mmCIF file of C-alpha atoms and ligand atoms in Angstrom:
data_model
loop_
_atom_site.group_PDB
_atom_site.id
_atom_site.type_symbol
_atom_site.label_atom_id
_atom_site.label_comp_id
_atom_site.label_asym_id
_atom_site.label_seq_id
_atom_site.Cartn_x
_atom_site.Cartn_y
_atom_site.Cartn_z
ATOM 1 C CA MET A 12 42.300 -7.685 -9.442
ATOM 2 C CA ILE A 13 41.269 -8.237 -13.051
ATOM 3 C CA ALA A 14 38.506 -5.753 -14.080
ATOM 4 C CA ASN A 15 36.928 -7.884 -16.718
ATOM 5 C CA PRO A 16 37.102 -11.718 -15.528
ATOM 6 C CA ASP A 17 35.220 -14.406 -17.314
ATOM 7 C CA ILE A 18 33.359 -15.268 -13.986
ATOM 8 C CA VAL A 19 32.731 -13.462 -10.608
ATOM 9 C CA VAL A 20 31.581 -15.744 -7.789
ATOM 10 C CA ILE A 21 30.053 -13.907 -4.758
ATOM 11 C CA GLY A 22 30.219 -16.029 -1.529
ATOM 12 C CA LEU A 23 32.613 -18.713 -0.582
ATOM 13 C CA GLY A 24 30.172 -20.905 1.301
ATOM 14 C CA PRO A 25 29.822 -24.488 0.002
ATOM 15 C CA ALA A 26 27.867 -23.419 -3.112
ATOM 16 C CA GLY A 27 30.322 -20.541 -4.016
ATOM 17 C CA SER A 28 33.541 -22.393 -3.399
ATOM 18 C CA ARG A 29 32.305 -25.565 -5.392
ATOM 19 C CA ALA A 30 31.149 -23.221 -8.208
ATOM 20 C CA ALA A 31 34.457 -21.308 -8.213
ATOM 21 C CA ALA A 32 36.632 -24.379 -8.336
ATOM 22 C CA SER A 33 34.369 -26.068 -11.098
ATOM 23 C CA ALA A 34 34.624 -22.960 -13.224
ATOM 24 C CA ALA A 35 38.231 -22.565 -12.878
ATOM 25 C CA ALA A 36 38.885 -26.198 -13.649
ATOM 26 C CA ALA A 37 37.037 -25.558 -16.925
ATOM 27 C CA GLY A 38 39.628 -23.011 -17.747
ATOM 28 C CA TRP A 39 37.908 -19.634 -16.957
ATOM 29 C CA ARG A 40 39.602 -16.883 -15.339
ATOM 30 C CA VAL A 41 37.450 -16.653 -12.036
ATOM 31 C CA VAL A 42 37.531 -14.009 -9.317
ATOM 32 C CA ALA A 43 35.929 -15.264 -6.078
ATOM 33 C CA LEU A 44 34.768 -12.862 -3.212
ATOM 34 C CA GLU A 45 33.882 -13.456 0.291
ATOM 35 C CA ARG A 46 32.774 -10.493 2.642
ATOM 36 C CA LYS A 47 33.875 -12.361 5.698
ATOM 37 C CA SER A 48 37.521 -12.630 6.668
ATOM 38 C CA ARG A 49 37.421 -16.454 6.532
ATOM 39 C CA ALA A 50 35.195 -19.173 5.132
ATOM 40 C CA GLY A 51 32.788 -21.150 7.172
ATOM 41 C CA ARG A 52 32.836 -19.149 10.287
ATOM 42 C CA PRO A 53 30.590 -18.407 12.188
ATOM 43 C CA VAL A 54 29.184 -21.776 11.384
ATOM 44 C CA GLN A 55 25.163 -21.136 10.524
ATOM 45 C CA CYS A 56 24.250 -24.977 10.441
ATOM 46 C CA ALA A 57 22.992 -27.781 12.596
ATOM 47 C CA GLU A 58 25.714 -29.917 10.802
ATOM 48 C CA PHE A 59 23.625 -32.756 9.628
ATOM 49 C CA ILE A 60 24.222 -34.369 6.128
ATOM 50 C CA PRO A 61 21.998 -37.068 4.935
ATOM 51 C CA ALA A 62 23.615 -40.238 3.949
ATOM 52 C CA MET A 63 22.154 -40.006 0.281
ATOM 53 C CA LEU A 64 24.533 -37.107 -0.367
ATOM 54 C CA ASP A 65 27.631 -39.460 0.156
ATOM 55 C CA GLN A 66 27.805 -39.993 -3.619
ATOM 56 C CA GLU A 67 27.776 -36.252 -4.376
ATOM 57 C CA LEU A 68 30.162 -34.896 -1.737
ATOM 58 C CA GLU A 69 33.912 -35.716 -1.608
ATOM 59 C CA GLY A 70 35.974 -36.020 1.418
ATOM 60 C CA LEU A 71 32.963 -36.013 3.948
ATOM 61 C CA GLY A 72 34.888 -38.831 6.047
ATOM 62 C CA ALA A 73 37.496 -36.285 7.100
ATOM 63 C CA VAL A 74 34.971 -33.858 8.525
ATOM 64 C CA THR A 75 32.617 -36.424 10.154
ATOM 65 C CA VAL A 76 32.352 -36.247 13.861
ATOM 66 C CA GLN A 77 29.585 -39.011 14.368
ATOM 67 C CA ASN A 78 27.244 -41.157 12.320
ATOM 68 C CA VAL A 79 23.418 -40.985 12.778
ATOM 69 C CA HIS A 80 21.126 -43.886 12.008
ATOM 70 C CA ARG A 81 17.645 -42.926 12.994
ATOM 71 C CA MET A 82 15.302 -40.157 13.662
ATOM 72 C CA PHE A 83 12.967 -39.412 16.384
ATOM 73 C CA THR A 84 10.104 -37.173 16.101
ATOM 74 C CA PHE A 85 8.388 -35.583 19.199
ATOM 75 C CA VAL A 86 5.136 -34.255 18.750
ATOM 76 C CA GLU A 87 3.754 -32.412 21.746
ATOM 77 C CA GLY A 88 1.620 -34.570 24.148
ATOM 78 C CA GLU A 89 2.479 -37.815 22.129
ATOM 79 C CA PRO A 90 5.149 -40.500 22.685
ATOM 80 C CA GLY A 91 8.417 -40.116 20.529
ATOM 81 C CA ASP A 92 8.105 -41.724 17.084
ATOM 82 C CA GLU A 93 11.227 -43.551 15.844
ATOM 83 C CA THR A 94 12.162 -43.652 12.059
ATOM 84 C CA ARG A 95 14.647 -46.307 11.724
ATOM 85 C CA ASP A 96 17.410 -46.253 8.928
ATOM 86 C CA PHE A 97 17.546 -42.595 8.909
ATOM 87 C CA ASN A 98 21.174 -42.278 8.178
ATOM 88 C CA GLY A 99 23.545 -39.485 7.933
ATOM 89 C CA ARG A 100 26.500 -37.655 9.298
ATOM 90 C CA MET A 101 27.210 -35.079 11.918
ATOM 91 C CA ILE A 102 30.068 -33.136 10.445
ATOM 92 C CA ASP A 103 32.402 -30.293 11.444
ATOM 93 C CA ARG A 104 30.967 -27.811 9.156
ATOM 94 C CA ALA A 105 33.602 -25.211 9.686
ATOM 95 C CA ALA A 106 36.255 -27.753 8.466
ATOM 96 C CA PHE A 107 33.977 -28.748 5.473
ATOM 97 C CA ASP A 108 33.637 -25.228 4.289
ATOM 98 C CA ALA A 109 37.152 -24.366 4.866
ATOM 99 C CA ARG A 110 38.311 -27.325 2.733
ATOM 100 C CA LEU A 111 36.156 -26.281 -0.041
ATOM 101 C CA ALA A 112 37.076 -22.674 0.178
ATOM 102 C CA GLU A 113 40.910 -23.649 0.233
ATOM 103 C CA ALA A 114 40.309 -25.666 -2.957
ATOM 104 C CA ALA A 115 38.602 -22.724 -4.605
ATOM 105 C CA ALA A 116 41.229 -20.317 -3.576
ATOM 106 C CA GLN A 117 43.998 -22.855 -5.131
ATOM 107 C CA ALA A 118 42.005 -22.889 -8.328
ATOM 108 C CA VAL A 119 40.910 -19.471 -9.275
ATOM 109 C CA THR A 120 42.627 -16.331 -10.689
ATOM 110 C CA ASP A 121 42.008 -14.175 -7.570
ATOM 111 C CA CYS A 122 40.269 -15.044 -4.358
ATOM 112 C CA ARG A 123 39.515 -12.180 -1.948
ATOM 113 C CA TYR A 124 38.237 -12.303 1.645
ATOM 114 C CA GLY A 125 36.863 -9.177 3.524
ATOM 115 C CA VAL A 126 35.540 -7.805 0.254
ATOM 116 C CA ALA A 127 31.648 -7.580 -0.087
ATOM 117 C CA LEU A 128 29.542 -7.107 -3.300
ATOM 118 C CA ARG A 129 27.802 -3.816 -2.632
ATOM 119 C CA ARG A 130 25.689 -3.451 -5.796
ATOM 120 C CA VAL A 131 25.000 -4.959 -9.297
ATOM 121 C CA ASP A 132 23.951 -2.571 -12.113
ATOM 122 C CA GLY A 133 21.436 -3.292 -14.703
ATOM 123 C CA ASP A 134 24.288 -4.314 -17.155
ATOM 124 C CA GLY A 135 25.815 -6.820 -14.827
ATOM 125 C CA VAL A 136 28.568 -4.362 -13.544
ATOM 126 C CA CYS A 137 29.734 -5.356 -10.021
ATOM 127 C CA HIS A 138 30.553 -2.805 -7.368
ATOM 128 C CA LEU A 139 32.586 -3.964 -4.487
ATOM 129 C CA ALA A 140 32.778 -2.428 -1.182
ATOM 130 C CA ASP A 141 36.272 -1.523 -1.457
ATOM 131 C CA GLY A 142 35.458 0.589 -4.559
ATOM 132 C CA THR A 143 36.681 -2.099 -7.066
ATOM 133 C CA VAL A 144 34.310 -2.367 -10.325
ATOM 134 C CA LEU A 145 34.088 -5.719 -12.023
ATOM 135 C CA ARG A 146 32.628 -6.479 -15.446
ATOM 136 C CA PRO A 147 32.140 -10.165 -15.602
ATOM 137 C CA ARG A 148 30.692 -12.408 -18.660
ATOM 138 C CA VAL A 149 29.256 -14.591 -15.935
ATOM 139 C CA LEU A 150 28.244 -13.539 -12.437
ATOM 140 C CA ILE A 151 27.552 -16.192 -10.028
ATOM 141 C CA GLY A 152 25.648 -15.219 -6.961
ATOM 142 C CA ALA A 153 26.273 -17.778 -4.174
ATOM 143 C CA ASP A 154 25.832 -15.285 -1.440
ATOM 144 C CA GLY A 155 23.059 -16.956 0.642
ATOM 145 C CA PRO A 156 19.658 -16.567 1.363
ATOM 146 C CA ARG A 157 19.467 -12.835 1.017
ATOM 147 C CA SER A 158 21.464 -12.746 -2.337
ATOM 148 C CA ARG A 159 22.395 -9.502 -4.001
ATOM 149 C CA ALA A 160 22.973 -11.139 -7.221
ATOM 150 C CA GLY A 161 19.560 -12.780 -6.917
ATOM 151 C CA LEU A 162 17.980 -9.461 -6.270
ATOM 152 C CA ALA A 163 19.532 -7.822 -9.322
ATOM 153 C CA ILE A 164 17.598 -10.340 -11.614
ATOM 154 C CA GLY A 165 14.430 -10.276 -9.560
ATOM 155 C CA GLN A 166 14.833 -13.512 -7.616
ATOM 156 C CA ALA A 167 14.543 -13.001 -3.841
ATOM 157 C CA ASN A 168 13.859 -15.684 -1.235
ATOM 158 C CA THR A 169 10.665 -14.257 0.124
ATOM 159 C CA ALA A 170 9.779 -17.128 2.523
ATOM 160 C CA LEU A 171 12.175 -17.523 5.229
ATOM 161 C CA VAL A 172 12.363 -19.189 8.542
ATOM 162 C CA GLU A 173 14.344 -17.488 11.072
ATOM 163 C CA THR A 174 16.460 -19.655 13.603
ATOM 164 C CA ARG A 175 18.393 -19.690 16.690
ATOM 165 C CA GLN A 176 20.635 -22.495 17.662
ATOM 166 C CA ILE A 177 23.121 -23.175 20.670
ATOM 167 C CA ALA A 178 25.677 -25.859 21.261
ATOM 168 C CA VAL A 179 25.438 -27.627 24.447
ATOM 169 C CA PRO A 180 27.608 -30.535 26.095
ATOM 170 C CA LEU A 181 25.937 -33.815 25.401
ATOM 171 C CA LYS A 182 25.701 -35.778 28.536
ATOM 172 C CA ARG A 183 24.422 -39.150 26.948
ATOM 173 C CA ALA A 184 25.696 -40.548 23.476
ATOM 174 C CA HIS A 185 22.878 -40.532 21.024
ATOM 175 C CA ASP A 186 22.788 -41.781 17.319
ATOM 176 C CA GLY A 187 19.731 -40.075 16.366
ATOM 177 C CA THR A 188 18.416 -36.706 15.289
ATOM 178 C CA ASP A 189 15.550 -35.502 17.365
ATOM 179 C CA ILE A 190 12.708 -33.127 15.949
ATOM 180 C CA PHE A 191 10.353 -31.475 18.109
ATOM 181 C CA LEU A 192 6.955 -30.254 16.891
ATOM 182 C CA ARG A 193 4.710 -28.120 18.990
ATOM 183 C CA ALA A 194 1.736 -26.035 18.523
ATOM 184 C CA ASP A 195 3.656 -23.064 20.189
ATOM 185 C CA MET A 196 6.224 -23.162 17.484
ATOM 186 C CA PRO A 197 4.508 -21.479 14.662
ATOM 187 C CA GLY A 198 5.682 -22.579 11.115
ATOM 188 C CA GLY A 199 8.701 -24.359 12.551
ATOM 189 C CA TYR A 200 10.187 -27.056 14.743
ATOM 190 C CA GLY A 201 12.942 -27.671 17.113
ATOM 191 C CA TRP A 202 15.921 -29.952 16.572
ATOM 192 C CA PHE A 203 18.611 -31.766 18.831
ATOM 193 C CA PHE A 204 21.431 -33.176 16.615
ATOM 194 C CA PRO A 205 24.356 -34.899 18.614
ATOM 195 C CA LYS A 206 27.775 -34.199 17.443
ATOM 196 C CA GLY A 207 30.378 -36.068 19.501
ATOM 197 C CA ALA A 208 30.709 -34.673 22.872
ATOM 198 C CA ILE A 209 28.331 -31.683 22.052
ATOM 199 C CA ALA A 210 24.870 -31.278 20.539
ATOM 200 C CA ASN A 211 23.354 -28.672 18.430
ATOM 201 C CA LEU A 212 20.051 -27.629 19.829
ATOM 202 C CA GLY A 213 18.007 -25.232 17.594
ATOM 203 C CA LEU A 214 14.619 -23.765 16.616
ATOM 204 C CA GLY A 215 13.253 -22.359 13.529
ATOM 205 C CA LEU A 216 10.237 -20.233 13.320
ATOM 206 C CA GLU A 217 8.391 -18.060 10.893
ATOM 207 C CA PRO A 218 9.486 -14.476 10.998
ATOM 208 C CA ARG A 219 6.679 -12.752 12.558
ATOM 209 C CA ALA A 220 7.408 -15.272 15.673
ATOM 210 C CA ARG A 221 11.145 -14.384 15.896
ATOM 211 C CA HIS A 222 10.662 -12.927 19.324
ATOM 212 C CA LEU A 223 9.749 -16.422 20.734
ATOM 213 C CA LEU A 224 12.994 -18.089 19.337
ATOM 214 C CA ARG A 225 14.875 -17.383 22.658
ATOM 215 C CA PRO A 226 12.197 -18.263 25.131
ATOM 216 C CA LEU A 227 11.164 -21.330 23.282
ATOM 217 C CA LEU A 228 14.792 -22.376 22.895
ATOM 218 C CA ASP A 229 15.629 -21.679 26.565
ATOM 219 C CA ARG A 230 12.527 -24.030 27.429
ATOM 220 C CA LEU A 231 13.821 -26.861 25.149
ATOM 221 C CA HIS A 232 17.163 -26.598 26.586
ATOM 222 C CA ARG A 233 15.728 -26.691 30.165
ATOM 223 C CA GLN A 234 13.625 -29.796 29.307
ATOM 224 C CA LEU A 235 16.755 -31.598 27.926
ATOM 225 C CA VAL A 236 18.821 -30.662 30.968
ATOM 226 C CA ALA A 237 16.071 -32.175 33.219
ATOM 227 C CA GLU A 238 15.963 -35.182 31.294
ATOM 228 C CA GLY A 239 19.774 -35.658 31.893
ATOM 229 C CA ARG A 240 20.684 -35.513 28.099
ATOM 230 C CA VAL A 241 22.519 -32.230 27.989
ATOM 231 C CA GLY A 242 24.701 -30.091 30.276
ATOM 232 C CA ASP A 243 23.064 -26.641 31.182
ATOM 233 C CA GLU A 244 26.239 -24.654 29.757
ATOM 234 C CA VAL A 245 25.812 -23.006 26.471
ATOM 235 C CA LEU A 246 29.178 -23.399 24.245
ATOM 236 C CA SER A 247 28.029 -21.006 21.440
ATOM 237 C CA HIS A 248 25.256 -19.551 19.603
ATOM 238 C CA THR A 249 24.295 -19.255 15.797
ATOM 239 C CA GLY A 250 21.344 -18.670 13.862
ATOM 240 C CA GLY A 251 20.091 -17.056 10.499
ATOM 241 C CA PRO A 252 17.568 -17.474 7.806
ATOM 242 C CA ILE A 253 16.639 -20.594 5.859
ATOM 243 C CA PRO A 254 14.729 -20.306 2.737
ATOM 244 C CA VAL A 255 11.608 -22.524 2.751
ATOM 245 C CA GLY A 256 9.631 -21.025 -0.237
ATOM 246 C CA GLY A 257 10.919 -23.382 -2.841
ATOM 247 C CA ARG A 258 13.172 -23.151 -5.933
ATOM 248 C CA LEU A 259 13.680 -19.881 -7.638
ATOM 249 C CA GLU A 260 14.869 -19.353 -11.208
ATOM 250 C CA PRO A 261 18.576 -19.902 -11.045
ATOM 251 C CA ILE A 262 19.631 -18.305 -14.410
ATOM 252 C CA GLY A 263 18.939 -14.827 -15.579
ATOM 253 C CA GLY A 264 20.663 -12.169 -17.336
ATOM 254 C CA LEU A 265 21.693 -8.540 -17.166
ATOM 255 C CA ARG A 266 22.346 -7.280 -20.667
ATOM 256 C CA GLU A 267 25.505 -9.361 -21.878
ATOM 257 C CA THR A 268 26.077 -10.514 -18.299
ATOM 258 C CA VAL A 269 24.758 -14.151 -17.515
ATOM 259 C CA VAL A 270 23.727 -14.392 -14.000
ATOM 260 C CA LEU A 271 23.547 -17.825 -12.316
ATOM 261 C CA LEU A 272 22.478 -18.276 -8.591
ATOM 262 C CA ALA A 273 23.811 -21.200 -6.652
ATOM 263 C CA GLY A 274 22.991 -22.823 -3.098
ATOM 264 C CA ASP A 275 20.625 -20.774 -0.745
ATOM 265 C CA ALA A 276 20.489 -18.011 -3.333
ATOM 266 C CA ALA A 277 18.303 -20.150 -5.274
ATOM 267 C CA PRO A 278 17.289 -22.961 -2.875
ATOM 268 C CA GLY A 279 17.603 -26.565 -4.114
ATOM 269 C CA SER A 280 20.240 -28.690 -2.812
ATOM 270 C CA PRO A 281 22.589 -26.199 -1.247
ATOM 271 C CA LEU A 282 25.674 -28.360 -0.664
ATOM 272 C CA THR A 283 25.740 -30.107 -3.975
ATOM 273 C CA ASP A 284 24.119 -27.981 -6.927
ATOM 274 C CA ALA A 285 26.642 -25.303 -7.040
ATOM 275 C CA SER A 286 29.130 -27.303 -9.063
ATOM 276 C CA SER A 287 26.727 -28.284 -11.670
ATOM 277 C CA SER A 288 25.682 -24.633 -12.042
ATOM 278 C CA ALA A 289 29.089 -23.532 -12.394
ATOM 279 C CA SER A 290 29.827 -26.567 -14.891
ATOM 280 C CA SER A 291 26.900 -25.501 -17.051
ATOM 281 C CA ALA A 292 28.028 -22.074 -16.909
ATOM 282 C CA ALA A 293 31.499 -22.586 -17.541
ATOM 283 C CA ALA A 294 31.402 -25.930 -19.812
ATOM 284 C CA PRO A 295 33.313 -25.214 -22.824
ATOM 285 C CA ARG A 296 31.485 -25.863 -26.125
ATOM 286 C CA SER A 297 33.301 -27.102 -29.080
ATOM 287 C CA SER A 298 33.078 -23.789 -30.589
ATOM 288 C CA ARG A 299 35.203 -20.712 -29.419
ATOM 289 C CA SER A 300 34.027 -17.310 -29.160
ATOM 290 C CA ARG A 301 35.517 -14.422 -31.038
ATOM 291 C CA ASP A 302 38.323 -13.609 -28.532
ATOM 292 C CA GLY A 303 39.235 -17.332 -28.345
ATOM 293 C CA SER A 304 37.868 -18.260 -24.792
ATOM 294 C CA PRO A 305 35.398 -20.979 -24.469
ATOM 295 C CA ALA A 306 31.710 -19.980 -25.475
ATOM 296 C CA LEU A 307 29.227 -19.880 -22.878
ATOM 297 C CA GLU A 308 26.847 -22.960 -22.996
ATOM 298 C CA THR A 309 23.999 -21.174 -20.980
ATOM 299 C CA ASP A 310 24.292 -17.764 -22.495
ATOM 300 C CA PRO A 311 20.631 -16.672 -22.867
ATOM 301 C CA GLY A 312 21.605 -13.860 -25.111
ATOM 302 C CA PRO A 313 21.123 -10.087 -24.136
ATOM 303 C CA VAL A 314 18.426 -9.601 -21.582
ATOM 304 C CA SER A 315 17.392 -6.137 -20.993
ATOM 305 C CA SER A 316 17.090 -5.120 -17.120
HETATM 306 C C1 FAD B 6 20.589 -22.577 12.020
HETATM 307 C C2 FAD B 6 20.806 -23.312 10.765
HETATM 308 C C3 FAD B 6 20.843 -24.593 10.692
HETATM 309 C C4 FAD B 6 21.039 -25.476 9.549
HETATM 310 N N1 FAD B 6 21.249 -26.695 9.397
HETATM 311 C C5 FAD B 6 21.526 -27.534 8.297
HETATM 312 C C6 FAD B 6 21.826 -28.812 8.399
HETATM 313 O O1 FAD B 6 22.032 -29.491 9.478
HETATM 314 N N2 FAD B 6 22.079 -29.437 7.221
HETATM 315 C C7 FAD B 6 22.118 -28.716 6.092
HETATM 316 O O2 FAD B 6 22.445 -29.411 5.057
HETATM 317 N N3 FAD B 6 21.820 -27.295 5.995
HETATM 318 C C8 FAD B 6 21.594 -26.731 7.130
HETATM 319 N N4 FAD B 6 21.426 -25.491 7.147
HETATM 320 C C9 FAD B 6 21.434 -24.716 5.806
HETATM 321 C C10 FAD B 6 22.680 -24.645 5.274
HETATM 322 O O3 FAD B 6 23.621 -23.968 6.269
HETATM 323 C C11 FAD B 6 22.866 -23.711 4.080
HETATM 324 O O4 FAD B 6 21.880 -24.211 3.110
HETATM 325 C C12 FAD B 6 24.163 -23.685 3.585
HETATM 326 O O5 FAD B 6 25.074 -22.905 4.280
HETATM 327 C C13 FAD B 6 24.132 -22.743 1.934
HETATM 328 O O6 FAD B 6 25.345 -22.682 1.472
HETATM 329 P P1 FAD B 6 25.749 -21.623 0.557
HETATM 330 O O7 FAD B 6 27.134 -21.602 -0.005
HETATM 331 O O8 FAD B 6 24.455 -21.472 -0.443
HETATM 332 O O9 FAD B 6 25.523 -20.193 1.477
HETATM 333 P P2 FAD B 6 26.243 -19.778 2.700
HETATM 334 O O10 FAD B 6 26.811 -21.093 3.381
HETATM 335 O O11 FAD B 6 25.201 -19.074 3.430
HETATM 336 O O12 FAD B 6 27.523 -18.742 1.995
HETATM 337 C C14 FAD B 6 27.190 -17.587 1.508
HETATM 338 C C15 FAD B 6 28.348 -16.871 1.619
HETATM 339 O O13 FAD B 6 28.258 -15.631 0.970
HETATM 340 C C16 FAD B 6 28.965 -14.563 1.625
HETATM 341 N N5 FAD B 6 28.185 -13.257 1.257
HETATM 342 C C17 FAD B 6 26.824 -13.003 1.268
HETATM 343 N N6 FAD B 6 26.624 -11.766 0.899
HETATM 344 C C18 FAD B 6 28.001 -11.434 0.265
HETATM 345 C C19 FAD B 6 28.257 -10.146 -0.332
HETATM 346 N N7 FAD B 6 27.435 -9.259 -0.680
HETATM 347 N N8 FAD B 6 29.490 -10.070 -0.677
HETATM 348 C C20 FAD B 6 30.387 -11.133 -0.596
HETATM 349 N N9 FAD B 6 30.282 -12.330 0.023
HETATM 350 C C21 FAD B 6 28.875 -12.344 0.476
HETATM 351 C C22 FAD B 6 28.678 -15.144 3.234
HETATM 352 O O14 FAD B 6 29.419 -14.294 4.079
HETATM 353 C C23 FAD B 6 28.737 -16.415 3.028
HETATM 354 O O15 FAD B 6 29.899 -16.725 3.321
HETATM 355 C C24 FAD B 6 21.219 -24.660 8.259
HETATM 356 C C25 FAD B 6 21.005 -23.279 8.311
HETATM 357 C C26 FAD B 6 21.002 -22.294 9.490
HETATM 358 C C27 FAD B 6 20.766 -21.118 9.615
#
C-alpha cells in the first residue's frame, strides 16, 4: 500500500464507493479502505429509494425489486391516511452497494477490505488496524454515522435514532410504504416496506428507549400477522443508528491534510452527495501544484488541530 496517497477514503458504503470512484476518475491516487470483509453486508437499510433520486443514481433498474406508488400513515387510534403519488423503488441494497464498491475497486490505486481506520492524528496521519500508517493529502471520511474521520475534525453526529428491523414473508402484495406513529414509540416510528416476496418491518426510537425496540417491533409484527399481511417467520434481523440531527460541517483540515465527510458521516443525501464531495475534493484546477499533480480546489490551507 502506498504510504502517501493523494486521497484516502474510509468506508465502502455508497458514499465512500462513489467518492473513491470519482476521485480516481479525476486522476488522483486513491486508497480505499473498508473494515468489513465485503461491501454492503450485512444490509443496514429498509431499502426504499424515493423516485426523485432516479436522476442522480445510475443503475437503479438493475437492483430494483419492486416499485412503490403511495404511502400510508397510521396514527394510533385513527384510520390510515393515504398519500398518493408517493413514488419510489424498493431495491436490493446489498447488490446496489456491491456494484458501487466493485466500480470503486476497479478505479482506485488500492482497495482493501478487512482493514479498519483506528486513529487519525492531529496532522492527518491515519493509523490502520493492521499497523499501516498513511499520510494522505485528502482524507474522505465515509465511515458512517459514528465516523472516526468526523471525530478527528470535531464533527460528530450527536443526535441518532436507534433502529431494529426484521425481514418477514409478505403474504399480500402491496405497492405502498406504511408508516406507524404511536405514543409509545418515543422520538420515532415504525415502517413496513414491501419488497417482492418479503417485507422489511422496522422501528426507530430515540436512544434512551432502545430497550423498547424489540418488544414494540414484536408487537407490530404480531399485528401484521393477525391482519394476514405477513408471515410469522423472521427471515433476518438488522439495525443500526440513523443520524437525525441535521447536517454537519463536511469540510475541515488537520494541518496540511484536507478532511471531507460524505454520506452519514455528515448527513445530507447519503446515497448521492458523495460523488460531489469527492469531485470538489478532487477536481483538478487549471493550475498544478509543485509536484505536478492537480491542485486541490477545496484546500482550506493549514488548519491547526
Ligand atoms: C435500519 C435502517 C433502515 C434504513 N432505511 C433506509 C432507507 O429505506 N432508505 C435510505 O435511503 N436510507 C436508509 N437508511 C440509511 C442508509 O442506510 C444510510 O444513510 C446509508 O447506508 C449511508 O451510506 P454511507 O455510505 O454514508 O454509510 P454506510 O452505508 O454506513 O457505510 C459506511 C462504511 O464504512 C465502514 N466503516 C466504518 N468505520 C470504519 C473504519 N473505522 N474503518 C474502515 N471502514 C469503516 C462501514 O463498515 C461501512 O461499510 C437506513 C438505515 C438503517 C440503520
